[in-house]
């Protein structure tokens, strides 16, 4: 049987890895800024630190440094989190979570195709919701079943969106999460490009205030020149903790201690 091969955007990214210059992906391949060079010079000390500090301590320090740079006191206070080596790993875990619960999920469109590919690989039932439609409804108090079908039990947002660059305002985001809390719809939020957001607000505060069920994905891989050493926070509300923890633990015991130490230093220096 012949299986037709369809080229994806990721295939184009892979071709770009062989090029001296590539605009095919959002990875951080820029030169190391002067402020980071001391971190590179201290890598042997980072190794020693990683070998002596307990993993849970390193994970907590990474999360707190990320929360500081993101300007989110609410994130600093959340204790339900895991750290994956890449954002794609985090998306895959979310896909396994949605599939386990058999949750029909609305995915914002347009967006980068590996999100849909990973979720479909996990057999998640997906429907599209156009970002213009959703944002206009949120902006003008028009959210309802004609925008988000009542059979949809999870809404997957990307903020800022890739590839459109659309950024939700605080008011738009509040309207969406409050509506989802009212209808019992889970909010899945991909914040991989958060640190490029020029209109930031503490979205975790709004998530917690609304009482909505949520899972958030964070990523350092789009920002720092670390030769693709990266960390992806998975943060979630307490109601999602048992299943999220179980799925994560089936795949990862933890992420690299060395990576956590190095990335924490990049986060801290950037915040300073």
Tab-separated table of C-alpha atoms in Angstrom:
chain	number	residue	atom	x	y	z
A	1	UNK	CA	0.000	0.000	0.000
A	2	UNK	CA	1.403	3.400	-0.977
A	3	UNK	CA	1.104	6.070	1.709
A	4	UNK	CA	1.093	9.587	0.330
A	5	UNK	CA	3.670	11.808	1.996
A	6	UNK	CA	2.630	15.403	2.643
A	7	UNK	CA	5.319	17.954	3.395
A	8	UNK	CA	4.761	19.818	6.649
A	9	UNK	CA	6.147	23.110	7.879
A	10	UNK	CA	8.447	21.093	10.141
A	11	UNK	CA	9.977	19.477	7.044
A	12	UNK	CA	10.876	22.961	5.832
A	13	UNK	CA	12.407	23.750	9.234
A	14	UNK	CA	14.553	20.627	9.011
A	15	UNK	CA	15.873	21.651	5.599
A	16	UNK	CA	16.734	25.022	7.093
A	17	UNK	CA	19.053	23.399	9.641
A	18	UNK	CA	21.578	22.791	6.858
A	19	UNK	CA	21.624	26.442	5.825
A	20	UNK	CA	23.943	29.119	7.114
A	21	UNK	CA	20.932	31.418	7.525
A	22	UNK	CA	17.373	30.243	8.093
A	23	UNK	CA	14.128	32.131	8.528
A	24	UNK	CA	12.117	28.889	8.564
A	25	UNK	CA	11.615	28.580	12.317
A	26	UNK	CA	11.361	30.511	15.561
A	27	UNK	CA	14.371	28.983	17.297
A	28	UNK	CA	16.973	31.245	18.864
A	29	UNK	CA	20.101	31.000	16.703
A	30	UNK	CA	21.369	34.545	17.321
A	31	UNK	CA	24.859	35.259	18.625
A	32	UNK	CA	25.453	35.221	22.374
A	33	UNK	CA	24.985	38.732	23.767
A	34	UNK	CA	27.708	40.189	25.973
A	35	UNK	CA	25.525	39.875	29.081
A	36	UNK	CA	25.362	36.094	28.666
A	37	UNK	CA	29.038	35.393	28.054
A	38	UNK	CA	29.763	34.982	31.760
A	39	UNK	CA	27.255	32.091	31.793
A	40	UNK	CA	29.103	30.357	28.962
A	41	UNK	CA	32.405	30.824	30.814
A	42	UNK	CA	30.865	29.301	33.976
A	43	UNK	CA	29.584	26.064	32.385
A	44	UNK	CA	31.960	23.850	34.452
A	45	UNK	CA	30.550	25.467	37.608
A	46	UNK	CA	27.031	24.889	36.289
A	47	UNK	CA	27.862	21.199	35.913
A	48	UNK	CA	29.068	21.037	39.524
A	49	UNK	CA	25.964	22.856	40.747
A	50	UNK	CA	23.671	20.536	38.792
A	51	UNK	CA	25.347	17.461	40.250
A	52	UNK	CA	24.874	18.567	43.861
A	53	UNK	CA	21.468	20.299	44.060
A	54	UNK	CA	18.264	18.185	44.279
A	55	UNK	CA	16.148	18.098	41.115
A	56	UNK	CA	12.968	19.441	42.796
A	57	UNK	CA	14.955	22.436	44.046
A	58	UNK	CA	16.298	23.116	40.555
A	59	UNK	CA	12.839	22.784	39.014
A	60	UNK	CA	11.360	25.237	41.510
A	61	UNK	CA	14.202	27.732	40.974
A	62	UNK	CA	13.715	27.529	37.182
A	63	UNK	CA	9.980	28.113	37.516
A	64	UNK	CA	10.466	31.078	39.856
A	65	UNK	CA	13.056	32.664	37.550
A	66	UNK	CA	10.694	32.223	34.607
A	67	UNK	CA	7.809	33.776	36.568
A	68	UNK	CA	9.992	36.775	37.450
A	69	UNK	CA	10.998	37.380	33.840
A	70	UNK	CA	7.403	36.885	32.667
A	71	UNK	CA	6.169	39.388	35.245
A	72	UNK	CA	3.709	36.907	36.739
A	73	UNK	CA	3.477	36.808	40.555
A	74	UNK	CA	0.556	34.401	40.137
A	75	UNK	CA	2.752	31.888	38.278
A	76	UNK	CA	5.311	32.139	41.082
A	77	UNK	CA	2.638	30.952	43.510
A	78	UNK	CA	1.428	27.938	41.501
A	79	UNK	CA	2.796	24.591	42.672
A	80	UNK	CA	1.265	22.302	40.012
A	81	UNK	CA	3.882	22.169	37.270
A	82	UNK	CA	6.315	19.950	35.391
A	83	UNK	CA	9.209	20.773	33.061
A	84	UNK	CA	9.699	19.132	29.665
A	85	UNK	CA	12.823	19.266	27.468
A	86	UNK	CA	10.861	20.921	24.623
A	87	UNK	CA	7.501	22.552	24.005
A	88	UNK	CA	6.660	19.763	21.557
A	89	UNK	CA	6.970	17.297	24.454
A	90	UNK	CA	4.562	19.462	26.440
A	91	UNK	CA	2.075	19.571	23.556
A	92	UNK	CA	2.272	15.797	23.226
A	93	UNK	CA	1.505	15.349	26.922
A	94	UNK	CA	-1.467	17.700	26.590
A	95	UNK	CA	-2.607	15.615	23.615
A	96	UNK	CA	-2.413	12.434	25.698
A	97	UNK	CA	-4.377	14.189	28.446
A	98	UNK	CA	-7.161	15.308	26.075
A	99	UNK	CA	-7.307	11.875	24.435
A	100	UNK	CA	-7.525	10.104	27.795
A	101	UNK	CA	-10.550	12.204	28.725
A	102	UNK	CA	-11.990	12.029	25.179
A	103	UNK	CA	-12.359	15.799	25.080
A	104	UNK	CA	-13.414	17.502	21.859
A	105	UNK	CA	-11.054	20.419	21.407
A	106	UNK	CA	-11.290	23.672	19.462
A	107	UNK	CA	-7.877	24.713	18.129
A	108	UNK	CA	-7.347	28.324	17.110
A	109	UNK	CA	-6.668	28.804	13.404
A	110	UNK	CA	-4.436	29.745	11.703
A	111	UNK	CA	-1.557	28.327	13.693
A	112	UNK	CA	1.601	26.323	13.148
A	113	UNK	CA	0.748	22.857	11.847
A	114	UNK	CA	2.709	20.726	14.327
A	115	UNK	CA	0.091	21.510	16.986
A	116	UNK	CA	-2.670	19.841	14.999
A	117	UNK	CA	-0.327	17.050	13.870
A	118	UNK	CA	0.712	16.181	17.430
A	119	UNK	CA	-2.840	16.318	18.757
A	120	UNK	CA	-4.200	14.185	15.922
A	121	UNK	CA	-1.381	11.694	16.485
A	122	UNK	CA	-2.856	11.302	19.966
A	123	UNK	CA	-6.349	10.857	18.424
A	124	UNK	CA	-7.725	14.100	19.852
A	125	UNK	CA	-10.975	15.150	18.180
A	126	UNK	CA	-10.210	18.607	16.781
A	127	UNK	CA	-12.329	21.390	15.337
A	128	UNK	CA	-11.099	24.759	14.076
A	129	UNK	CA	-12.055	28.118	15.489
A	130	UNK	CA	-10.843	31.187	13.603
A	131	UNK	CA	-8.979	33.678	15.730
A	132	UNK	CA	-10.766	36.679	14.178
A	133	UNK	CA	-14.149	35.202	15.105
A	134	UNK	CA	-13.128	34.350	18.668
A	135	UNK	CA	-11.382	37.646	19.389
A	136	UNK	CA	-14.169	39.771	17.925
A	137	UNK	CA	-16.698	37.878	20.043
A	138	UNK	CA	-14.561	38.369	23.154
A	139	UNK	CA	-14.095	42.055	22.381
A	140	UNK	CA	-17.785	42.794	21.845
A	141	UNK	CA	-19.357	40.525	24.492
A	142	UNK	CA	-20.519	38.064	21.858
A	143	UNK	CA	-19.182	34.768	23.162
A	144	UNK	CA	-21.773	32.019	22.973
A	145	UNK	CA	-22.543	28.589	21.512
A	146	UNK	CA	-22.615	30.002	17.982
A	147	UNK	CA	-18.912	30.860	18.428
A	148	UNK	CA	-17.806	27.949	20.612
A	149	UNK	CA	-19.988	24.900	20.050
A	150	UNK	CA	-21.411	23.362	23.233
A	151	UNK	CA	-19.869	19.991	22.334
A	152	UNK	CA	-16.400	21.528	22.629
A	153	UNK	CA	-14.950	20.929	26.083
A	154	UNK	CA	-11.476	22.438	25.597
A	155	UNK	CA	-10.266	25.583	23.849
A	156	UNK	CA	-6.631	25.585	22.652
A	157	UNK	CA	-5.210	29.107	22.333
A	158	UNK	CA	-1.757	30.317	21.235
A	159	UNK	CA	-0.703	33.702	22.622
A	160	UNK	CA	1.120	35.335	20.913
A	161	UNK	CA	-0.040	33.326	17.935
A	162	UNK	CA	2.367	31.661	15.528
A	163	UNK	CA	2.432	32.595	12.654
A	164	UNK	CA	0.068	35.579	12.771
A	165	UNK	CA	1.609	37.338	15.762
A	166	UNK	CA	-1.840	38.175	17.150
A	167	UNK	CA	-1.722	39.004	20.859
A	168	UNK	CA	-4.799	38.848	23.065
A	169	UNK	CA	-5.414	41.925	25.166
A	170	UNK	CA	-6.047	41.536	28.882
A	171	UNK	CA	-9.741	42.323	28.412
A	172	UNK	CA	-10.106	39.821	25.550
A	173	UNK	CA	-8.321	37.120	27.512
A	174	UNK	CA	-10.440	37.762	30.606
A	175	UNK	CA	-13.645	37.494	28.588
A	176	UNK	CA	-12.549	34.178	27.060
A	177	UNK	CA	-11.454	32.508	30.307
A	178	UNK	CA	-14.527	33.742	32.187
A	179	UNK	CA	-16.758	32.318	29.458
A	180	UNK	CA	-14.888	29.008	29.560
A	181	UNK	CA	-15.175	28.892	33.357
A	182	UNK	CA	-18.926	29.510	33.069
A	183	UNK	CA	-19.391	26.736	30.473
A	184	UNK	CA	-16.990	24.218	32.051
A	185	UNK	CA	-14.612	24.400	29.086
A	186	UNK	CA	-10.929	23.754	29.729
A	187	UNK	CA	-8.464	26.386	28.543
A	188	UNK	CA	-5.255	25.092	26.952
A	189	UNK	CA	-2.802	27.934	26.450
A	190	UNK	CA	0.401	27.756	24.414
A	191	UNK	CA	2.602	30.628	25.585
A	192	UNK	CA	5.739	29.537	23.702
A	193	UNK	CA	6.300	33.066	22.379
A	194	UNK	CA	5.338	34.810	25.636
A	195	UNK	CA	8.700	36.533	26.036
A	196	UNK	CA	8.172	38.262	22.672
A	197	UNK	CA	4.822	39.695	23.816
A	198	UNK	CA	5.034	43.493	23.897
A	199	UNK	CA	1.682	43.808	25.712
A	200	UNK	CA	2.166	41.425	28.642
A	201	UNK	CA	-0.199	40.951	31.581
A	202	UNK	CA	-0.412	38.355	34.346
A	203	UNK	CA	-2.582	35.787	32.577
A	204	UNK	CA	-2.124	33.282	35.419
A	205	UNK	CA	-3.835	35.722	37.776
A	206	UNK	CA	-6.829	35.900	35.445
A	207	UNK	CA	-6.905	32.111	35.057
A	208	UNK	CA	-6.912	31.604	38.821
A	209	UNK	CA	-9.443	34.374	39.484
A	210	UNK	CA	-11.848	32.903	36.936
A	211	UNK	CA	-11.705	29.420	38.448
A	212	UNK	CA	-11.352	27.905	34.973
A	213	UNK	CA	-9.718	24.519	34.430
A	214	UNK	CA	-6.455	25.195	32.584
A	215	UNK	CA	-3.180	23.852	31.240
A	216	UNK	CA	-0.431	26.237	30.078
A	217	UNK	CA	2.698	25.583	28.029
A	218	UNK	CA	5.736	27.835	28.365
A	219	UNK	CA	9.046	27.681	26.480
A	220	UNK	CA	12.542	29.167	26.573
A	221	UNK	CA	13.507	27.811	23.154
A	222	UNK	CA	12.296	30.828	21.184
A	223	UNK	CA	14.411	33.334	23.099
A	224	UNK	CA	17.861	32.350	24.325
A	225	UNK	CA	20.967	31.470	22.239
A	226	UNK	CA	21.557	28.159	24.016
A	227	UNK	CA	22.106	25.887	20.971
A	228	UNK	CA	18.618	24.416	21.450
A	229	UNK	CA	19.079	23.668	25.141
A	230	UNK	CA	15.640	24.618	26.410
A	231	UNK	CA	12.966	24.020	28.986
A	232	UNK	CA	9.200	23.967	28.678
A	233	UNK	CA	7.043	24.554	31.723
A	234	UNK	CA	3.733	22.730	31.950
A	235	UNK	CA	1.518	24.546	34.452
A	236	UNK	CA	-2.014	23.453	35.328
A	237	UNK	CA	-4.917	23.912	37.682
A	238	UNK	CA	-5.297	21.536	40.604
A	239	UNK	CA	-8.185	19.620	39.020
A	240	UNK	CA	-5.887	18.541	36.174
A	241	UNK	CA	-2.931	17.616	38.387
A	242	UNK	CA	-3.529	13.867	38.952
A	243	UNK	CA	-3.779	12.920	35.263
A	244	UNK	CA	-1.147	15.413	34.079
A	245	UNK	CA	1.322	14.173	36.697
A	246	UNK	CA	0.652	10.547	35.784
A	247	UNK	CA	1.156	11.074	32.043
A	248	UNK	CA	4.311	13.128	32.582
A	249	UNK	CA	5.782	10.529	34.927
A	250	UNK	CA	5.148	7.789	32.371
A	251	UNK	CA	7.340	9.670	29.873
A	252	UNK	CA	9.856	11.710	31.893
A	253	UNK	CA	11.300	11.245	35.341
A	254	UNK	CA	12.581	14.812	35.109
A	255	UNK	CA	14.426	17.039	32.687
A	256	UNK	CA	18.186	17.608	32.681
A	257	UNK	CA	19.554	19.154	35.887
A	258	UNK	CA	22.351	20.770	33.882
A	259	UNK	CA	19.839	22.367	31.514
A	260	UNK	CA	17.814	23.703	34.434
A	261	UNK	CA	20.859	25.356	36.021
A	262	UNK	CA	22.024	26.960	32.778
A	263	UNK	CA	18.567	28.128	31.744
A	264	UNK	CA	17.835	29.561	35.185
A	265	UNK	CA	20.943	31.729	34.785
A	266	UNK	CA	19.801	32.933	31.348
A	267	UNK	CA	16.400	33.818	32.799
A	268	UNK	CA	17.896	35.626	35.777
A	269	UNK	CA	20.428	37.633	33.754
A	270	UNK	CA	17.713	38.660	31.276
A	271	UNK	CA	15.430	39.807	34.092
A	272	UNK	CA	18.280	41.867	35.559
